[in-house]
CSV table of C-alpha atoms and ligand atoms in Angstrom, one decimal:
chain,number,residue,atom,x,y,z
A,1,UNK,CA,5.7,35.5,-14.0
A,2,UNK,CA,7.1,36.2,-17.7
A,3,UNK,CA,3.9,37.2,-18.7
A,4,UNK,CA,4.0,40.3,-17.0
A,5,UNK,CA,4.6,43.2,-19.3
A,6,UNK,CA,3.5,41.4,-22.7
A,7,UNK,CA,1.0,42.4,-24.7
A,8,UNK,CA,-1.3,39.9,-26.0
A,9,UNK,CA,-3.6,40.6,-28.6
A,10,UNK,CA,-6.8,38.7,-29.4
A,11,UNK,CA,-6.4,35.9,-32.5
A,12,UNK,CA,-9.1,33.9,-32.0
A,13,UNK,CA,-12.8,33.5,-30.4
A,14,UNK,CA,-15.6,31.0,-29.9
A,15,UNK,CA,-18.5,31.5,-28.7
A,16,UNK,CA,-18.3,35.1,-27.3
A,17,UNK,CA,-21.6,36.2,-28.9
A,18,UNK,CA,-23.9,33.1,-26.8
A,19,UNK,CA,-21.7,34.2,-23.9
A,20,UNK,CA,-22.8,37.7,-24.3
A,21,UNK,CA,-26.1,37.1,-25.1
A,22,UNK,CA,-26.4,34.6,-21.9
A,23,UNK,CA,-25.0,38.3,-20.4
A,24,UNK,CA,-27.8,40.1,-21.3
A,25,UNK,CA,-25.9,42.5,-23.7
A,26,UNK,CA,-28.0,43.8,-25.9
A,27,UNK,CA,-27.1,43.6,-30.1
A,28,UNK,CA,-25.1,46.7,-30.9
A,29,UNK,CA,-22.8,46.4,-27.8
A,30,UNK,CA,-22.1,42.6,-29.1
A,31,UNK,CA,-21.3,43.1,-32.4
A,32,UNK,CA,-19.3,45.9,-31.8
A,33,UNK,CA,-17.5,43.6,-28.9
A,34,UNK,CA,-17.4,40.9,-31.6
A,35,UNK,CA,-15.9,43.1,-33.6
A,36,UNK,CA,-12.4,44.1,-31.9
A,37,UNK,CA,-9.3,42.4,-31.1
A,38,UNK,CA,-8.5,43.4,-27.5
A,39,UNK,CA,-4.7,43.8,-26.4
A,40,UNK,CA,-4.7,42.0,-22.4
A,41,UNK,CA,-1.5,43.7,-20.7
A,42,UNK,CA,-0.7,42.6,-17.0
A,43,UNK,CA,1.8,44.0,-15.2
A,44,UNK,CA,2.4,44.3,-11.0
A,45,UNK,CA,3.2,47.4,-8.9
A,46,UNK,CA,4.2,45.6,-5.4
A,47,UNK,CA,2.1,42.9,-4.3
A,48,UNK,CA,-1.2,44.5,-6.9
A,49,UNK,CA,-1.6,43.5,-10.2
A,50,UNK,CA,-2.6,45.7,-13.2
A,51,UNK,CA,-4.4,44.4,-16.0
A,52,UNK,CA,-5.2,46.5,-18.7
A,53,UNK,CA,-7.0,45.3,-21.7
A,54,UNK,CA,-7.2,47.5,-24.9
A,55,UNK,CA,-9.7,48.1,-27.8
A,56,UNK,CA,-11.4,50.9,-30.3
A,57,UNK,CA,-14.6,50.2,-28.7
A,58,UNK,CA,-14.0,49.6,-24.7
A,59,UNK,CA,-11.2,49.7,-22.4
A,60,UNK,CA,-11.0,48.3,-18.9
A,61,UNK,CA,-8.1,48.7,-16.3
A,62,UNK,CA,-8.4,46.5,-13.3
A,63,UNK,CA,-6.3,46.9,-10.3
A,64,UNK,CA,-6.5,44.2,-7.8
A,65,UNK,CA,-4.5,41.7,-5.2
A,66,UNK,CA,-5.0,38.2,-5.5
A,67,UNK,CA,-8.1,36.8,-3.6
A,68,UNK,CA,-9.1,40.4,-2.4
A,69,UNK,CA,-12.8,41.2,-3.7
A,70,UNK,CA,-13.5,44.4,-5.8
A,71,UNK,CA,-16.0,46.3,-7.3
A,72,UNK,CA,-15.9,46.0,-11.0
A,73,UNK,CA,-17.4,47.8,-14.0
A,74,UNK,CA,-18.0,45.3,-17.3
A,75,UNK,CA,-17.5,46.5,-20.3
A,76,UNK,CA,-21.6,46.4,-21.0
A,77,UNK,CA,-21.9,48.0,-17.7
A,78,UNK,CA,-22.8,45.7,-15.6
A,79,UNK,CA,-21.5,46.3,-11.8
A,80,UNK,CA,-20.4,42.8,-10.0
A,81,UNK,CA,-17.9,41.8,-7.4
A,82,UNK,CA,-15.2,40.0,-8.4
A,83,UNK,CA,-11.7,38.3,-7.1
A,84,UNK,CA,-8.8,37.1,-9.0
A,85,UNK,CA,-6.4,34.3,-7.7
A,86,UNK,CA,-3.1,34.1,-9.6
A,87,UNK,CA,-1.1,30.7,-9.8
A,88,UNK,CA,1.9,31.0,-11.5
A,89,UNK,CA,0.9,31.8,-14.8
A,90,UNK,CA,-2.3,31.3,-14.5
A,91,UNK,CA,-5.3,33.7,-13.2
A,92,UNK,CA,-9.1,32.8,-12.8
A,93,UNK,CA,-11.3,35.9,-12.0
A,94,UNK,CA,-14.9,35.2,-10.7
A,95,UNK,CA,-17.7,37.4,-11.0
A,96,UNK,CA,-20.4,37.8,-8.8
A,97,UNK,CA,-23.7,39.7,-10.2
A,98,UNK,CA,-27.0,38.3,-11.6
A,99,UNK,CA,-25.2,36.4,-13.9
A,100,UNK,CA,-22.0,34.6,-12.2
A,101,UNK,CA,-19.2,34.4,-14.2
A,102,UNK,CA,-15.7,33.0,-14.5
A,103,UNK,CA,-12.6,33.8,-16.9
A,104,UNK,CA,-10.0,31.5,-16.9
A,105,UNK,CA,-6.5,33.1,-18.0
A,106,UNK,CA,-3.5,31.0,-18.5
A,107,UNK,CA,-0.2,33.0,-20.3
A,108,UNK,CA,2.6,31.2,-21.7
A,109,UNK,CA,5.4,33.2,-23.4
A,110,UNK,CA,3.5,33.1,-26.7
A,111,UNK,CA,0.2,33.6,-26.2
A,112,UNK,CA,-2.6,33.8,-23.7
A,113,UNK,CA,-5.9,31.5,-23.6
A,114,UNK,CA,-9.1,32.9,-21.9
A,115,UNK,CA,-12.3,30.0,-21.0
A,116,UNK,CA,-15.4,32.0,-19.8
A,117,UNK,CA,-18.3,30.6,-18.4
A,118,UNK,CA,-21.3,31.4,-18.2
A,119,UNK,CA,-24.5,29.2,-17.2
A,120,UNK,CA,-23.3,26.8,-19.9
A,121,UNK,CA,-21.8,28.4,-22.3
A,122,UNK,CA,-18.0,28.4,-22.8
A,123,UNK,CA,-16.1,30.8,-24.9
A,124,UNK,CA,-12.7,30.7,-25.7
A,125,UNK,CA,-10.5,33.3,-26.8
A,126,UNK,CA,-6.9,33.0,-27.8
A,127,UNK,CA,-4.5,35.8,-27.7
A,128,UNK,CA,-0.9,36.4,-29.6
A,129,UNK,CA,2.3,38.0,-28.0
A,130,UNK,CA,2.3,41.0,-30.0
A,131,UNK,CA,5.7,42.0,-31.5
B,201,ACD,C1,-11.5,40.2,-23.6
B,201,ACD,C2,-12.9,40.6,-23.5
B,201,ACD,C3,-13.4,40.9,-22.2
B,201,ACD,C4,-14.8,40.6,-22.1
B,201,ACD,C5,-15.3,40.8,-20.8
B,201,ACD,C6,-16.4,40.3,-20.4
B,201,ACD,C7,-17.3,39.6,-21.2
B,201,ACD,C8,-18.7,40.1,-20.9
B,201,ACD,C9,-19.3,41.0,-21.6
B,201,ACD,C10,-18.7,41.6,-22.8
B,201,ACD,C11,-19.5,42.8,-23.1
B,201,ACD,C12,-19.2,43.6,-24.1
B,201,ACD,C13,-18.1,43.4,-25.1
B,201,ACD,C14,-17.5,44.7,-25.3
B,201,ACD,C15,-16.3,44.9,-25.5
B,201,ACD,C16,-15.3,43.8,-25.7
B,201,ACD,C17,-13.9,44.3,-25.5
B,201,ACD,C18,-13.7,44.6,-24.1
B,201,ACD,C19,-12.5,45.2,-23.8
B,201,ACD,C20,-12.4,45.7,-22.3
B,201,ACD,O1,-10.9,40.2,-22.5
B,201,ACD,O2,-11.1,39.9,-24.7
Protein backbone atom coordinates (compact mmCIF):
# COMPACT_ATOMS: atom_id res chain seq x y z
CA UNK A 1 0.00 0.00 0.00
CA UNK A 2 2.78 2.72 -0.74
CA UNK A 3 0.44 4.74 -2.36
CA UNK A 4 -1.13 5.76 0.63
CA UNK A 5 -0.15 9.30 1.71
CA UNK A 6 1.11 10.47 -1.88
CA UNK A 7 -0.16 13.07 -3.60
CA UNK A 8 -0.83 12.67 -7.19
CA UNK A 9 -1.59 15.40 -9.25
CA UNK A 10 -3.39 15.24 -12.64
CA UNK A 11 -0.81 15.26 -16.02
CA UNK A 12 -2.81 14.06 -18.43
CA UNK A 13 -6.52 13.49 -19.78
CA UNK A 14 -8.52 11.95 -22.71
CA UNK A 15 -11.63 12.07 -23.21
CA UNK A 16 -13.03 13.66 -19.92
CA UNK A 17 -15.21 16.15 -21.81
CA UNK A 18 -17.45 13.00 -23.94
CA UNK A 19 -17.37 11.44 -20.46
CA UNK A 20 -18.91 14.34 -18.95
CA UNK A 21 -21.11 15.18 -21.57
CA UNK A 22 -22.34 11.33 -21.60
CA UNK A 23 -22.88 12.65 -17.61
CA UNK A 24 -25.18 15.13 -18.37
CA UNK A 25 -22.98 17.95 -17.09
CA UNK A 26 -23.88 20.85 -18.49
CA UNK A 27 -21.05 23.31 -20.43
CA UNK A 28 -19.69 25.70 -17.75
CA UNK A 29 -19.29 22.90 -15.11
CA UNK A 30 -17.15 20.94 -17.96
CA UNK A 31 -14.88 23.41 -18.92
CA UNK A 32 -14.27 24.55 -15.72
CA UNK A 33 -13.64 20.58 -14.73
CA UNK A 34 -11.55 20.44 -17.96
CA UNK A 35 -9.86 23.10 -16.72
CA UNK A 36 -8.06 21.93 -13.40
CA UNK A 37 -5.45 19.49 -12.38
CA UNK A 38 -6.94 17.66 -9.39
CA UNK A 39 -4.39 16.35 -6.57
CA UNK A 40 -5.96 12.46 -5.61
CA UNK A 41 -4.62 11.76 -1.90
CA UNK A 42 -5.55 8.36 -0.28
CA UNK A 43 -4.80 7.62 2.95
CA UNK A 44 -6.42 4.88 5.74
CA UNK A 45 -7.64 5.44 9.29
CA UNK A 46 -8.13 1.61 10.47
CA UNK A 47 -9.75 -0.54 8.23
CA UNK A 48 -11.56 2.95 6.19
CA UNK A 49 -9.98 4.64 3.51
CA UNK A 50 -9.80 8.39 2.91
CA UNK A 51 -9.58 9.72 -0.47
CA UNK A 52 -9.38 13.17 -0.90
CA UNK A 53 -9.03 14.72 -4.27
CA UNK A 54 -8.15 18.51 -4.67
CA UNK A 55 -8.93 21.43 -7.06
CA UNK A 56 -9.66 25.39 -7.47
CA UNK A 57 -12.99 24.54 -8.71
CA UNK A 58 -14.36 21.26 -6.72
CA UNK A 59 -13.24 19.23 -3.89
CA UNK A 60 -14.52 15.73 -2.87
CA UNK A 61 -13.51 13.76 0.34
CA UNK A 62 -14.73 10.19 0.25
CA UNK A 63 -14.66 7.99 3.27
CA UNK A 64 -15.34 4.46 2.69
CA UNK A 65 -14.45 0.52 3.43
CA UNK A 66 -13.88 -1.60 0.72
CA UNK A 67 -17.02 -3.28 -0.80
CA UNK A 68 -19.34 -1.35 1.67
CA UNK A 69 -21.95 0.86 -0.37
CA UNK A 70 -22.24 4.74 0.25
CA UNK A 71 -24.06 7.52 -0.62
CA UNK A 72 -21.99 9.84 -2.72
CA UNK A 73 -22.15 13.43 -3.94
CA UNK A 74 -20.42 14.05 -7.68
CA UNK A 75 -18.76 16.85 -8.20
CA UNK A 76 -21.73 18.02 -10.76
CA UNK A 77 -24.05 16.96 -8.14
CA UNK A 78 -25.26 14.12 -9.02
CA UNK A 79 -26.30 11.71 -5.91
CA UNK A 80 -25.49 7.84 -6.65
CA UNK A 81 -24.42 4.83 -4.69
CA UNK A 82 -21.24 3.72 -4.94
CA UNK A 83 -18.62 0.86 -3.60
CA UNK A 84 -15.00 0.73 -3.86
CA UNK A 85 -12.96 -2.64 -3.70
CA UNK A 86 -9.21 -2.19 -3.22
CA UNK A 87 -6.66 -4.90 -4.49
CA UNK A 88 -3.36 -4.04 -3.63
CA UNK A 89 -2.71 -1.12 -5.37
CA UNK A 90 -5.43 -0.95 -7.25
CA UNK A 91 -9.15 0.51 -6.55
CA UNK A 92 -12.22 0.33 -8.86
CA UNK A 93 -15.30 2.43 -7.54
CA UNK A 94 -18.70 1.76 -9.25
CA UNK A 95 -21.38 4.15 -9.40
CA UNK A 96 -24.86 3.50 -9.40
CA UNK A 97 -27.37 6.41 -10.59
CA UNK A 98 -28.96 7.12 -13.96
CA UNK A 99 -25.86 6.92 -15.51
CA UNK A 100 -23.63 3.88 -14.12
CA UNK A 101 -20.30 4.44 -13.88
CA UNK A 102 -16.87 2.96 -13.18
CA UNK A 103 -13.34 4.49 -12.26
CA UNK A 104 -10.61 2.32 -12.42
CA UNK A 105 -7.51 3.50 -10.14
CA UNK A 106 -4.34 1.74 -10.19
CA UNK A 107 -1.12 3.66 -8.12
CA UNK A 108 2.30 2.84 -8.60
CA UNK A 109 5.07 4.78 -6.70
CA UNK A 110 5.18 7.37 -9.52
CA UNK A 111 2.01 8.07 -10.67
CA UNK A 112 -1.59 7.10 -10.67
CA UNK A 113 -3.79 6.08 -13.84
CA UNK A 114 -7.67 6.48 -13.69
CA UNK A 115 -10.04 4.48 -16.79
CA UNK A 116 -13.74 5.84 -16.49
CA UNK A 117 -16.49 4.44 -18.12
CA UNK A 118 -19.25 5.51 -19.12
CA UNK A 119 -21.86 3.89 -21.71
CA UNK A 120 -18.92 3.78 -24.06
CA UNK A 121 -16.86 6.30 -23.54
CA UNK A 122 -13.47 5.77 -21.83
CA UNK A 123 -11.45 8.54 -20.34
CA UNK A 124 -8.18 8.30 -19.03
CA UNK A 125 -6.48 10.44 -16.78
CA UNK A 126 -2.88 10.12 -15.58
CA UNK A 127 -1.67 11.56 -12.47
CA UNK A 128 2.17 12.51 -11.20
CA UNK A 129 3.66 11.92 -7.60
CA UNK A 130 3.91 15.38 -6.70
CA UNK A 131 7.27 16.41 -5.09
C1 LIG B 1 -10.61 13.33 -11.02
C2 LIG B 1 -11.88 13.90 -11.46
C3 LIG B 1 -13.01 13.22 -10.79
C4 LIG B 1 -14.17 13.33 -11.69
C5 LIG B 1 -15.26 12.60 -11.11
C6 LIG B 1 -16.29 12.24 -11.77
C7 LIG B 1 -16.46 12.54 -13.19
C8 LIG B 1 -17.85 12.99 -13.40
C9 LIG B 1 -18.21 14.21 -13.51
C10 LIG B 1 -17.27 15.33 -13.42
C11 LIG B 1 -18.04 16.56 -13.20
C12 LIG B 1 -17.52 17.72 -13.08
C13 LIG B 1 -16.08 18.01 -13.14
C14 LIG B 1 -15.77 18.93 -12.07
C15 LIG B 1 -14.65 18.94 -11.45
C16 LIG B 1 -13.48 18.10 -11.77
C17 LIG B 1 -12.59 18.01 -10.56
C18 LIG B 1 -13.28 17.26 -9.49
C19 LIG B 1 -12.52 17.22 -8.26
C20 LIG B 1 -13.31 16.59 -7.15
O1 LIG B 1 -10.56 12.47 -10.13
O2 LIG B 1 -9.61 13.76 -11.60
Amino acid sequence: MSFLGKKYKLATSENFDELMKALGVGLVTRKMGASVSPVVEVTKDGDEYIMKTTSTFKSSELKFKPGVEFDEETPDGRKVKTTITVDGDKMSQIQKGDKDTVIEREFTDSEMKAIMKVDDIVCTRIYKVQN
